[in-house]
PDB file of C-alpha atoms in Angstrom:
ATOM      1  CA  MET Z 158     -96.047 -59.531   0.256  1.00 89.00           C
ATOM      2  CA  LEU Z 159     -97.071 -61.748  -2.326  1.00 96.00           C
ATOM      3  CA  THR Z 160     -95.111 -60.860  -5.713  1.00 98.00           C
ATOM      4  CA  VAL Z 161     -97.089 -64.434  -7.633  1.00 98.00           C
ATOM      5  CA  ASP Z 162    -100.787 -63.587  -8.295  1.00 97.00           C
ATOM      6  CA  PHE Z 163    -103.062 -66.664  -7.486  1.00 97.00           C
ATOM      7  CA  THR Z 164    -105.771 -66.140  -8.334  1.00 96.00           C
ATOM      8  CA  ARG Z 165    -103.485 -66.398 -11.842  1.00 96.00           C
ATOM      9  CA  PHE Z 166    -101.924 -68.972 -10.682  1.00 97.00           C
ATOM     10  CA  PRO Z 167    -103.920 -71.565  -9.095  1.00 93.00           C
ATOM     11  CA  LEU Z 168    -103.366 -74.142  -6.223  1.00 95.00           C
ATOM     12  CA  ALA Z 169    -104.853 -77.230  -5.955  1.00 95.00           C
ATOM     13  CA  PRO Z 170    -105.199 -78.540  -2.107  1.00 95.00           C
ATOM     14  CA  GLY Z 171    -101.956 -81.870  -2.568  1.00 97.00           C
ATOM     15  CA  ASP Z 172    -100.506 -80.002  -5.086  1.00 98.00           C
ATOM     16  CA  ARG Z 173     -96.393 -80.858  -5.343  1.00 98.00           C
ATOM     17  CA  VAL Z 174     -94.729 -77.251  -5.118  1.00 98.00           C
ATOM     18  CA  LEU Z 175     -91.131 -76.529  -5.260  1.00 98.00           C
ATOM     19  CA  ASP Z 176     -90.588 -72.588  -3.948  1.00 98.00           C
ATOM     20  CA  LEU Z 177     -86.429 -72.415  -5.500  1.00 98.00           C
ATOM     21  CA  GLY Z 178     -84.694 -69.481  -4.318  1.00 97.00           C
ATOM     22  CA  CYS Z 179     -87.277 -69.345  -1.294  1.00 98.00           C
ATOM     23  CA  GLY Z 180     -85.270 -66.666   0.127  1.00 96.00           C
ATOM     24  CA  ALA Z 181     -87.460 -66.122   3.354  1.00 97.00           C
ATOM     25  CA  GLY Z 182     -89.837 -67.963   2.259  1.00 98.00           C
ATOM     26  CA  ARG Z 183     -93.126 -65.281   1.833  1.00 97.00           C
ATOM     27  CA  HIS Z 184     -94.391 -67.528  -1.437  1.00 98.00           C
ATOM     28  CA  ALA Z 185     -93.652 -71.221  -0.136  1.00 98.00           C
ATOM     29  CA  PHE Z 186     -96.097 -69.787   3.385  1.00 98.00           C
ATOM     30  CA  GLU Z 187     -98.657 -68.888   0.578  1.00 98.00           C
ATOM     31  CA  CYS Z 188     -98.591 -72.424  -0.658  1.00 98.00           C
ATOM     32  CA  TYR Z 189     -98.607 -74.243   2.327  1.00 98.00           C
ATOM     33  CA  ARG Z 190    -101.397 -72.288   4.071  1.00 97.00           C
ATOM     34  CA  ARG Z 191    -103.476 -73.399   0.796  1.00 97.00           C
ATOM     35  CA  GLY Z 192    -102.579 -77.094   1.090  1.00 97.00           C
ATOM     36  CA  ALA Z 193     -99.919 -77.717  -0.326  1.00 98.00           C
ATOM     37  CA  GLN Z 194     -97.127 -80.340  -0.253  1.00 98.00           C
ATOM     38  CA  VAL Z 195     -94.210 -77.276  -0.122  1.00 98.00           C
ATOM     39  CA  VAL Z 196     -90.652 -77.821  -0.192  1.00 98.00           C
ATOM     40  CA  ALA Z 197     -88.737 -74.806  -0.031  1.00 98.00           C
ATOM     41  CA  LEU Z 198     -85.497 -74.108  -1.283  1.00 98.00           C
ATOM     42  CA  ASP Z 199     -82.384 -71.985  -0.734  1.00 98.00           C
ATOM     43  CA  ARG Z 200     -78.241 -72.233  -0.779  1.00 96.00           C
ATOM     44  CA  ASN Z 201     -78.218 -69.967   2.027  1.00 96.00           C
ATOM     45  CA  GLY Z 202     -78.859 -71.814   4.982  1.00 96.00           C
ATOM     46  CA  GLU Z 203     -79.270 -69.285   7.736  1.00 97.00           C
ATOM     47  CA  GLU Z 204     -82.518 -68.160   5.707  1.00 97.00           C
ATOM     48  CA  ILE Z 205     -83.160 -72.338   5.232  1.00 98.00           C
ATOM     49  CA  ARG Z 206     -83.125 -72.475   9.247  1.00 98.00           C
ATOM     50  CA  GLU Z 207     -85.952 -69.116   9.884  1.00 98.00           C
ATOM     51  CA  VAL Z 208     -88.103 -70.795   6.712  1.00 98.00           C
ATOM     52  CA  ALA Z 209     -88.098 -74.606   8.974  1.00 98.00           C
ATOM     53  CA  LYS Z 210     -88.923 -72.515  12.071  1.00 98.00           C
ATOM     54  CA  TRP Z 211     -92.018 -70.894  10.426  1.00 98.00           C
ATOM     55  CA  PHE Z 212     -92.943 -73.148   9.134  1.00 98.00           C
ATOM     56  CA  ALA Z 213     -92.880 -75.371  12.289  1.00 97.00           C
ATOM     57  CA  ALA Z 214     -95.468 -72.744  14.249  1.00 98.00           C
ATOM     58  CA  MET Z 215     -97.576 -72.363  11.111  1.00 98.00           C
ATOM     59  CA  LYS Z 216     -98.384 -76.261  11.942  1.00 96.00           C
ATOM     60  CA  GLU Z 217     -98.701 -75.532  15.492  1.00 96.00           C
ATOM     61  CA  ALA Z 218    -100.867 -73.410  15.516  1.00 96.00           C
ATOM     62  CA  GLY Z 219    -102.537 -74.373  12.541  1.00 96.00           C
ATOM     63  CA  GLU Z 220    -103.064 -72.791   9.766  1.00 96.00           C
ATOM     64  CA  ALA Z 221    -102.162 -74.932   6.923  1.00 94.00           C
ATOM     65  CA  PRO Z 222    -105.096 -77.816   5.985  1.00 95.00           C
ATOM     66  CA  ALA Z 223    -105.012 -81.456   7.304  1.00 93.00           C
ATOM     67  CA  GLY Z 224    -102.747 -82.810   4.295  1.00 94.00           C
ATOM     68  CA  ALA Z 225    -100.674 -79.683   4.168  1.00 98.00           C
ATOM     69  CA  THR Z 226     -96.363 -80.921   4.750  1.00 98.00           C
ATOM     70  CA  ALA Z 227     -93.904 -78.642   4.135  1.00 98.00           C
ATOM     71  CA  THR Z 228     -89.808 -78.754   4.262  1.00 98.00           C
ATOM     72  CA  ALA Z 229     -87.308 -76.297   3.823  1.00 98.00           C
ATOM     73  CA  MET Z 230     -83.794 -77.214   2.967  1.00 98.00           C
ATOM     74  CA  GLU Z 231     -80.970 -76.067   1.208  1.00 98.00           C
ATOM     75  CA  GLY Z 232     -79.589 -76.455  -1.610  1.00 97.00           C
ATOM     76  CA  ASP Z 233     -78.412 -75.496  -5.919  1.00 96.00           C
ATOM     77  CA  ALA Z 234     -80.729 -74.155  -8.136  1.00 96.00           C
ATOM     78  CA  LEU Z 235     -78.346 -75.606 -10.950  1.00 97.00           C
ATOM     79  CA  ASN Z 236     -78.573 -78.998  -9.718  1.00 97.00           C
ATOM     80  CA  LEU Z 237     -82.076 -80.282  -8.564  1.00 98.00           C
ATOM     81  CA  PRO Z 238     -81.853 -82.369  -5.454  1.00 97.00           C
ATOM     82  CA  PHE Z 239     -84.848 -84.157  -7.128  1.00 98.00           C
ATOM     83  CA  PRO Z 240     -85.737 -87.629 -10.185  1.00 98.00           C
ATOM     84  CA  ASP Z 241     -87.779 -85.327 -12.701  1.00 98.00           C
ATOM     85  CA  GLU Z 242     -90.564 -84.379 -12.931  1.00 98.00           C
ATOM     86  CA  SER Z 243     -91.602 -84.201  -9.387  1.00 98.00           C
ATOM     87  CA  PHE Z 244     -93.341 -80.939  -8.928  1.00 98.00           C
ATOM     88  CA  ASP Z 245     -96.563 -79.541  -9.639  1.00 98.00           C
ATOM     89  CA  VAL Z 246     -95.794 -76.463  -9.329  1.00 98.00           C
ATOM     90  CA  VAL Z 247     -92.666 -74.658  -9.167  1.00 98.00           C
ATOM     91  CA  ILE Z 248     -92.545 -70.754  -8.433  1.00 98.00           C
ATOM     92  CA  ILE Z 249     -88.753 -68.746  -8.689  1.00 98.00           C
ATOM     93  CA  SER Z 250     -89.093 -65.116  -7.551  1.00 98.00           C
ATOM     94  CA  GLU Z 251     -86.646 -63.135  -8.158  1.00 97.00           C
ATOM     95  CA  VAL Z 252     -83.498 -65.000  -7.914  1.00 97.00           C
ATOM     96  CA  MET Z 253     -82.749 -65.721 -11.809  1.00 97.00           C
ATOM     97  CA  GLU Z 254     -81.437 -61.971 -12.036  1.00 96.00           C
ATOM     98  CA  HIS Z 255     -78.981 -63.224  -9.497  1.00 95.00           C
ATOM     99  CA  ILE Z 256     -77.535 -66.341 -11.491  1.00 95.00           C
ATOM    100  CA  PRO Z 257     -75.211 -65.976 -14.243  1.00 95.00           C
ATOM    101  CA  ASP Z 258     -77.192 -69.512 -16.056  1.00 97.00           C
ATOM    102  CA  ASP Z 259     -79.874 -68.642 -16.046  1.00 97.00           C
ATOM    103  CA  LYS Z 260     -80.906 -71.023 -19.498  1.00 97.00           C
ATOM    104  CA  GLY Z 261     -79.435 -73.610 -16.734  1.00 97.00           C
ATOM    105  CA  VAL Z 262     -82.162 -73.216 -14.018  1.00 98.00           C
ATOM    106  CA  LEU Z 263     -84.796 -73.032 -16.429  1.00 98.00           C
ATOM    107  CA  ALA Z 264     -83.484 -76.418 -17.226  1.00 98.00           C
ATOM    108  CA  GLU Z 265     -83.458 -77.862 -14.609  1.00 98.00           C
ATOM    109  CA  MET Z 266     -87.178 -76.627 -12.887  1.00 98.00           C
ATOM    110  CA  VAL Z 267     -88.420 -77.650 -16.511  1.00 98.00           C
ATOM    111  CA  ARG Z 268     -86.573 -81.109 -15.645  1.00 98.00           C
ATOM    112  CA  VAL Z 269     -88.809 -81.546 -12.346  1.00 98.00           C
ATOM    113  CA  LEU Z 270     -91.983 -80.137 -13.558  1.00 98.00           C
ATOM    114  CA  LYS Z 271     -94.692 -82.315 -14.537  1.00 98.00           C
ATOM    115  CA  PRO Z 272     -96.041 -82.434 -17.617  1.00 98.00           C
ATOM    116  CA  GLY Z 273     -99.145 -79.657 -17.536  1.00 97.00           C
ATOM    117  CA  GLY Z 274     -97.318 -78.216 -14.351  1.00 98.00           C
ATOM    118  CA  ARG Z 275     -96.726 -74.634 -13.976  1.00 98.00           C
ATOM    119  CA  ILE Z 276     -94.466 -72.560 -12.850  1.00 98.00           C
ATOM    120  CA  ALA Z 277     -94.299 -69.173 -11.762  1.00 98.00           C
ATOM    121  CA  ILE Z 278     -91.212 -66.370 -12.778  1.00 98.00           C
ATOM    122  CA  THR Z 279     -90.643 -62.824 -11.387  1.00 98.00           C
ATOM    123  CA  VAL Z 280     -87.849 -60.901 -11.789  1.00 98.00           C
ATOM    124  CA  PRO Z 281     -87.361 -56.849 -11.456  1.00 98.00           C
ATOM    125  CA  ARG Z 282     -89.039 -55.280 -14.640  1.00 98.00           C
ATOM    126  CA  TYR Z 283     -86.867 -53.186 -16.535  1.00 98.00           C
ATOM    127  CA  GLY Z 284     -87.632 -50.137 -16.088  1.00 97.00           C
ATOM    128  CA  PRO Z 285     -88.247 -49.536 -12.707  1.00 97.00           C
ATOM    129  CA  GLU Z 286     -84.452 -51.697 -12.630  1.00 97.00           C
ATOM    130  CA  LYS Z 287     -82.288 -49.442 -14.860  1.00 97.00           C
ATOM    131  CA  ILE Z 288     -83.313 -46.353 -12.662  1.00 97.00           C
ATOM    132  CA  CYS Z 289     -81.844 -48.209 -10.210  1.00 96.00           C
ATOM    133  CA  TRP Z 290     -79.015 -49.244 -11.463  1.00 96.00           C
ATOM    134  CA  ALA Z 291     -77.639 -45.108 -12.816  1.00 96.00           C
ATOM    135  CA  LEU Z 292     -79.038 -44.039  -9.152  1.00 96.00           C
ATOM    136  CA  SER Z 293     -75.770 -46.495  -7.405  1.00 94.00           C
ATOM    137  CA  ASP Z 294     -73.459 -48.827  -8.018  1.00 92.00           C
ATOM    138  CA  ALA Z 295     -74.280 -49.796  -4.629  1.00 90.00           C
ATOM    139  CA  TYR Z 296     -76.818 -51.669  -5.672  1.00 91.00           C
ATOM    140  CA  HIS Z 297     -76.047 -54.214  -8.130  1.00 90.00           C
ATOM    141  CA  GLU Z 298     -72.019 -54.478  -8.050  1.00 86.00           C
ATOM    142  CA  VAL Z 299     -71.693 -57.071  -4.654  1.00 83.00           C
ATOM    143  CA  GLU Z 300     -71.143 -60.338  -4.042  1.00 80.00           C
ATOM    144  CA  GLY Z 301     -74.944 -62.209  -5.115  1.00 81.00           C
ATOM    145  CA  GLY Z 302     -76.511 -58.817  -5.981  1.00 87.00           C
ATOM    146  CA  HIS Z 303     -77.972 -58.707  -9.882  1.00 92.00           C
ATOM    147  CA  ILE Z 304     -75.835 -59.217 -12.627  1.00 94.00           C
ATOM    148  CA  ARG Z 305     -78.779 -58.615 -15.576  1.00 95.00           C
ATOM    149  CA  ILE Z 306     -81.880 -56.514 -16.116  1.00 97.00           C
ATOM    150  CA  TYR Z 307     -84.324 -58.556 -18.806  1.00 98.00           C
ATOM    151  CA  LYS Z 308     -86.657 -56.441 -20.884  1.00 97.00           C
ATOM    152  CA  ALA Z 309     -89.981 -58.915 -20.749  1.00 97.00           C
ATOM    153  CA  ASP Z 310     -89.913 -60.897 -24.547  1.00 98.00           C
ATOM    154  CA  GLU Z 311     -86.211 -61.578 -23.173  1.00 97.00           C
ATOM    155  CA  LEU Z 312     -87.442 -63.920 -20.583  1.00 98.00           C
ATOM    156  CA  LEU Z 313     -90.239 -64.822 -22.731  1.00 98.00           C
ATOM    157  CA  SER Z 314     -88.356 -65.551 -25.287  1.00 98.00           C
ATOM    158  CA  LYS Z 315     -85.781 -68.010 -22.826  1.00 98.00           C
ATOM    159  CA  ILE Z 316     -88.979 -69.193 -21.237  1.00 98.00           C
ATOM    160  CA  ARG Z 317     -90.262 -71.121 -24.645  1.00 98.00           C
ATOM    161  CA  GLN Z 318     -86.743 -71.150 -25.193  1.00 97.00           C
ATOM    162  CA  ALA Z 319     -86.210 -73.972 -22.044  1.00 97.00           C
ATOM    163  CA  GLY Z 320     -89.798 -75.742 -23.809  1.00 97.00           C
ATOM    164  CA  LEU Z 321     -92.014 -73.973 -21.766  1.00 98.00           C
ATOM    165  CA  LYS Z 322     -95.109 -72.408 -22.875  1.00 98.00           C
ATOM    166  CA  PRO Z 323     -96.129 -68.848 -21.461  1.00 98.00           C
ATOM    167  CA  TYR Z 324     -99.620 -68.277 -20.815  1.00 98.00           C
ATOM    168  CA  GLY Z 325     -99.799 -64.576 -18.220  1.00 98.00           C
ATOM    169  CA  THR Z 326     -98.081 -61.772 -17.762  1.00 98.00           C
ATOM    170  CA  HIS Z 327     -97.923 -58.622 -15.341  1.00 98.00           C
ATOM    171  CA  HIS Z 328     -96.147 -56.220 -13.114  1.00 98.00           C
ATOM    172  CA  ALA Z 329     -96.630 -56.592  -9.177  1.00 98.00           C
ATOM    173  CA  HIS Z 330     -95.484 -53.865  -6.280  1.00 97.00           C
ATOM    174  CA  ALA Z 331     -95.910 -50.289  -8.376  1.00 98.00           C
ATOM    175  CA  LEU Z 332     -95.333 -48.568  -4.558  1.00 97.00           C
ATOM    176  CA  HIS Z 333     -92.147 -50.416  -4.177  1.00 97.00           C
ATOM    177  CA  ALA Z 334     -90.258 -48.776  -7.385  1.00 98.00           C
ATOM    178  CA  PRO Z 335     -90.177 -45.273  -5.255  1.00 97.00           C
ATOM    179  CA  TYR Z 336     -89.081 -46.782  -2.356  1.00 97.00           C
ATOM    180  CA  TRP Z 337     -86.386 -48.550  -4.047  1.00 96.00           C
ATOM    181  CA  TRP Z 338     -85.218 -45.250  -6.277  1.00 97.00           C
ATOM    182  CA  LEU Z 339     -84.935 -43.890  -2.677  1.00 97.00           C
ATOM    183  CA  LYS Z 340     -82.554 -46.322  -1.303  1.00 96.00           C
ATOM    184  CA  CYS Z 341     -80.327 -45.184  -4.599  1.00 95.00           C
ATOM    185  CA  ALA Z 342     -80.346 -42.457  -4.518  1.00 96.00           C
ATOM    186  CA  PHE Z 343     -79.658 -42.168  -0.656  1.00 96.00           C
ATOM    187  CA  GLY Z 344     -77.236 -45.249  -0.796  1.00 93.00           C
ATOM    188  CA  VAL Z 345     -78.521 -48.440  -0.929  1.00 91.00           C
ATOM    189  CA  ASP Z 346     -77.243 -49.296   3.433  1.00 90.00           C
ATOM    190  CA  ASN Z 347     -78.165 -45.673   4.378  1.00 92.00           C
ATOM    191  CA  ASP Z 348     -81.349 -46.713   5.965  1.00 90.00           C
ATOM    192  CA  LYS Z 349     -81.635 -43.563   8.301  1.00 93.00           C
ATOM    193  CA  ALA Z 350     -81.821 -41.221   5.586  1.00 95.00           C
ATOM    194  CA  LEU Z 351     -85.499 -39.002   5.899  1.00 96.00           C
ATOM    195  CA  PRO Z 352     -87.125 -39.852   3.125  1.00 95.00           C
ATOM    196  CA  VAL Z 353     -86.539 -43.997   2.857  1.00 96.00           C
ATOM    197  CA  ARG Z 354     -87.427 -43.999   6.649  1.00 96.00           C
ATOM    198  CA  ALA Z 355     -90.691 -41.858   5.574  1.00 97.00           C
ATOM    199  CA  TYR Z 356     -91.433 -44.401   2.579  1.00 97.00           C
ATOM    200  CA  HIS Z 357     -90.746 -47.187   4.535  1.00 96.00           C
ATOM    201  CA  LYS Z 358     -93.185 -46.618   6.903  1.00 96.00           C
ATOM    202  CA  LEU Z 359     -95.498 -45.781   4.578  1.00 95.00           C
ATOM    203  CA  LEU Z 360     -94.968 -49.574   2.545  1.00 96.00           C
ATOM    204  CA  VAL Z 361     -94.799 -51.087   6.071  1.00 96.00           C
ATOM    205  CA  TRP Z 362     -98.614 -49.064   7.152  1.00 96.00           C
ATOM    206  CA  ASP Z 363     -99.859 -50.618   3.595  1.00 95.00           C
ATOM    207  CA  ILE Z 364     -98.690 -54.033   3.920  1.00 93.00           C
ATOM    208  CA  MET Z 365    -100.018 -54.739   7.161  1.00 94.00           C
ATOM    209  CA  LYS Z 366    -103.519 -52.307   7.533  1.00 94.00           C
ATOM    210  CA  LYS Z 367    -104.285 -52.942   2.769  1.00 92.00           C
ATOM    211  CA  PRO Z 368    -106.123 -49.722   2.833  1.00 95.00           C
ATOM    212  CA  ALA Z 369    -108.279 -49.457  -0.370  1.00 95.00           C
ATOM    213  CA  LEU Z 370    -107.108 -46.256  -1.290  1.00 93.00           C
ATOM    214  CA  THR Z 371    -103.048 -47.499  -2.002  1.00 95.00           C
ATOM    215  CA  ARG Z 372    -104.927 -50.648  -3.295  1.00 93.00           C
ATOM    216  CA  VAL Z 373    -106.248 -49.491  -6.214  1.00 96.00           C
ATOM    217  CA  ALA Z 374    -102.885 -46.779  -6.627  1.00 95.00           C
ATOM    218  CA  GLU Z 375    -101.462 -49.534  -7.197  1.00 96.00           C
ATOM    219  CA  GLN Z 376    -102.660 -51.095  -9.442  1.00 95.00           C
ATOM    220  CA  LEU Z 377    -103.565 -48.325 -11.440  1.00 97.00           C
ATOM    221  CA  LEU Z 378     -99.747 -47.535 -11.259  1.00 97.00           C
ATOM    222  CA  ASN Z 379     -98.285 -51.750 -11.787  1.00 97.00           C
ATOM    223  CA  PRO Z 380     -98.138 -51.169 -15.462  1.00 97.00           C
ATOM    224  CA  VAL Z 381     -97.042 -48.342 -15.348  1.00 96.00           C
ATOM    225  CA  VAL Z 382     -94.339 -48.653 -12.559  1.00 97.00           C
ATOM    226  CA  GLY Z 383     -94.398 -52.438 -11.199  1.00 98.00           C
ATOM    227  CA  LYS Z 384     -91.150 -53.052  -9.807  1.00 98.00           C
ATOM    228  CA  SER Z 385     -91.350 -56.857 -10.639  1.00 98.00           C
ATOM    229  CA  PHE Z 386     -92.486 -58.306 -13.955  1.00 98.00           C
ATOM    230  CA  VAL Z 387     -94.159 -61.339 -13.074  1.00 98.00           C
ATOM    231  CA  ALA Z 388     -94.610 -64.171 -16.566  1.00 98.00           C
ATOM    232  CA  TYR Z 389     -96.730 -67.824 -15.690  1.00 98.00           C
ATOM    233  CA  ALA Z 390     -96.549 -70.804 -18.025  1.00 98.00           C
ATOM    234  CA  THR Z 391     -97.096 -74.389 -18.832  1.00 98.00           C
ATOM    235  CA  LYS Z 392     -94.988 -76.935 -19.629  1.00 98.00           C
ATOM    236  CA  PRO Z 393     -97.182 -78.957 -22.619  1.00 97.00           C
ATOM    237  CA  HIS Z 394     -97.455 -82.975 -22.101  1.00 90.00           C
ATOM    238  CA  LEU Z 395     -95.689 -84.890 -25.223  1.00 77.00           C
ATOM    239  CA  PRO Z 396     -97.462 -85.721 -28.176  1.00 72.00           C
ATOM    240  CA  LYS Z 397     -98.278 -88.785 -28.047  1.00 60.00           C
ATOM    241  CA  ALA Z 398     -96.370 -89.953 -31.260  1.00 52.00           C
ATOM    242  CA  ALA Z 399     -93.226 -88.630 -29.137  1.00 50.00           C
ATOM    243  CA  ALA Z 400     -93.800 -89.964 -25.814  1.00 48.00           C
ATOM    244  CA  THR Z 401     -93.886 -93.286 -28.340  1.00 48.00           C
ATOM    245  CA  ASP Z 402     -91.044 -93.025 -29.901  1.00 53.00           C
ATOM    246  CA  GLY Z 403     -88.654 -92.472 -26.362  1.00 49.00           C
ATOM    247  CA  ALA Z 404     -90.352 -95.137 -24.797  1.00 45.00           C
ATOM    248  CA  VAL Z 405     -88.666 -97.699 -27.729  1.00 45.00           C
ATOM    249  CA  THR Z 406     -85.974 -95.918 -28.402  1.00 46.00           C
ATOM    250  CA  ALA Z 407     -85.324 -96.467 -24.807  1.00 43.00           C
ATOM    251  CA  ASP Z 408     -86.179 -99.913 -24.973  1.00 48.00           C
ATOM    252  CA  ALA Z 409     -84.189-100.867 -27.648  1.00 47.00           C
ATOM    253  CA  ALA Z 410     -81.052 -99.098 -25.842  1.00 44.00           C
ATOM    254  CA  ARG Z 411     -81.794-102.323 -22.917  1.00 47.00           C
TER     255      ARG Z 411
END
């Protein structure tokens, strides 16, 4: 289940991609299939080991084209182990709402992104997320849980302040919002409640079969109750004058 829409966020074969806070690896796998040189990074070592296993299985099965590469590694989003301007593309999906220093994470992403590169950021949408918080304290008052709810204009403002230029937004996963409302209403850890089990079966069926009816329904409902807010941005090239001034300053410092 992808949150990033790759028709709005195109990848070219050979693009160097960082999937930051990759979790189970869903976006990293898709980038690998599209021929990218992928680095999937997460602080959770257990998940990283699973992602590495799936990368190996995909390679063995021939799911990735020639030239595509994939690496899974542990790391800290606030101290990325990469040189400046290392990546053409950065994806951070459903991560920033967990991190106290979200501006620091944005700064690190901008640092490792090449000028002209692209970033995709996804977070829980304000309205559906607010309902989850109202229904259940356990939903967010857990270690490593959600510590903030973004309004769209707030996130876009932080993206601009980090030096990025937003170029598009949309909402995703409308069919998943009611599932999380049910989870919060019946108990976040209570998977045995009949409404929760029934709706989960519906979601699994939808993900596996992709029937036209639910695809159309979700497209219509996304603007209203889409569970995720997705923003796309680019890192502008420095004006030639600024780049020249920077080089002169650096030479003078030597």
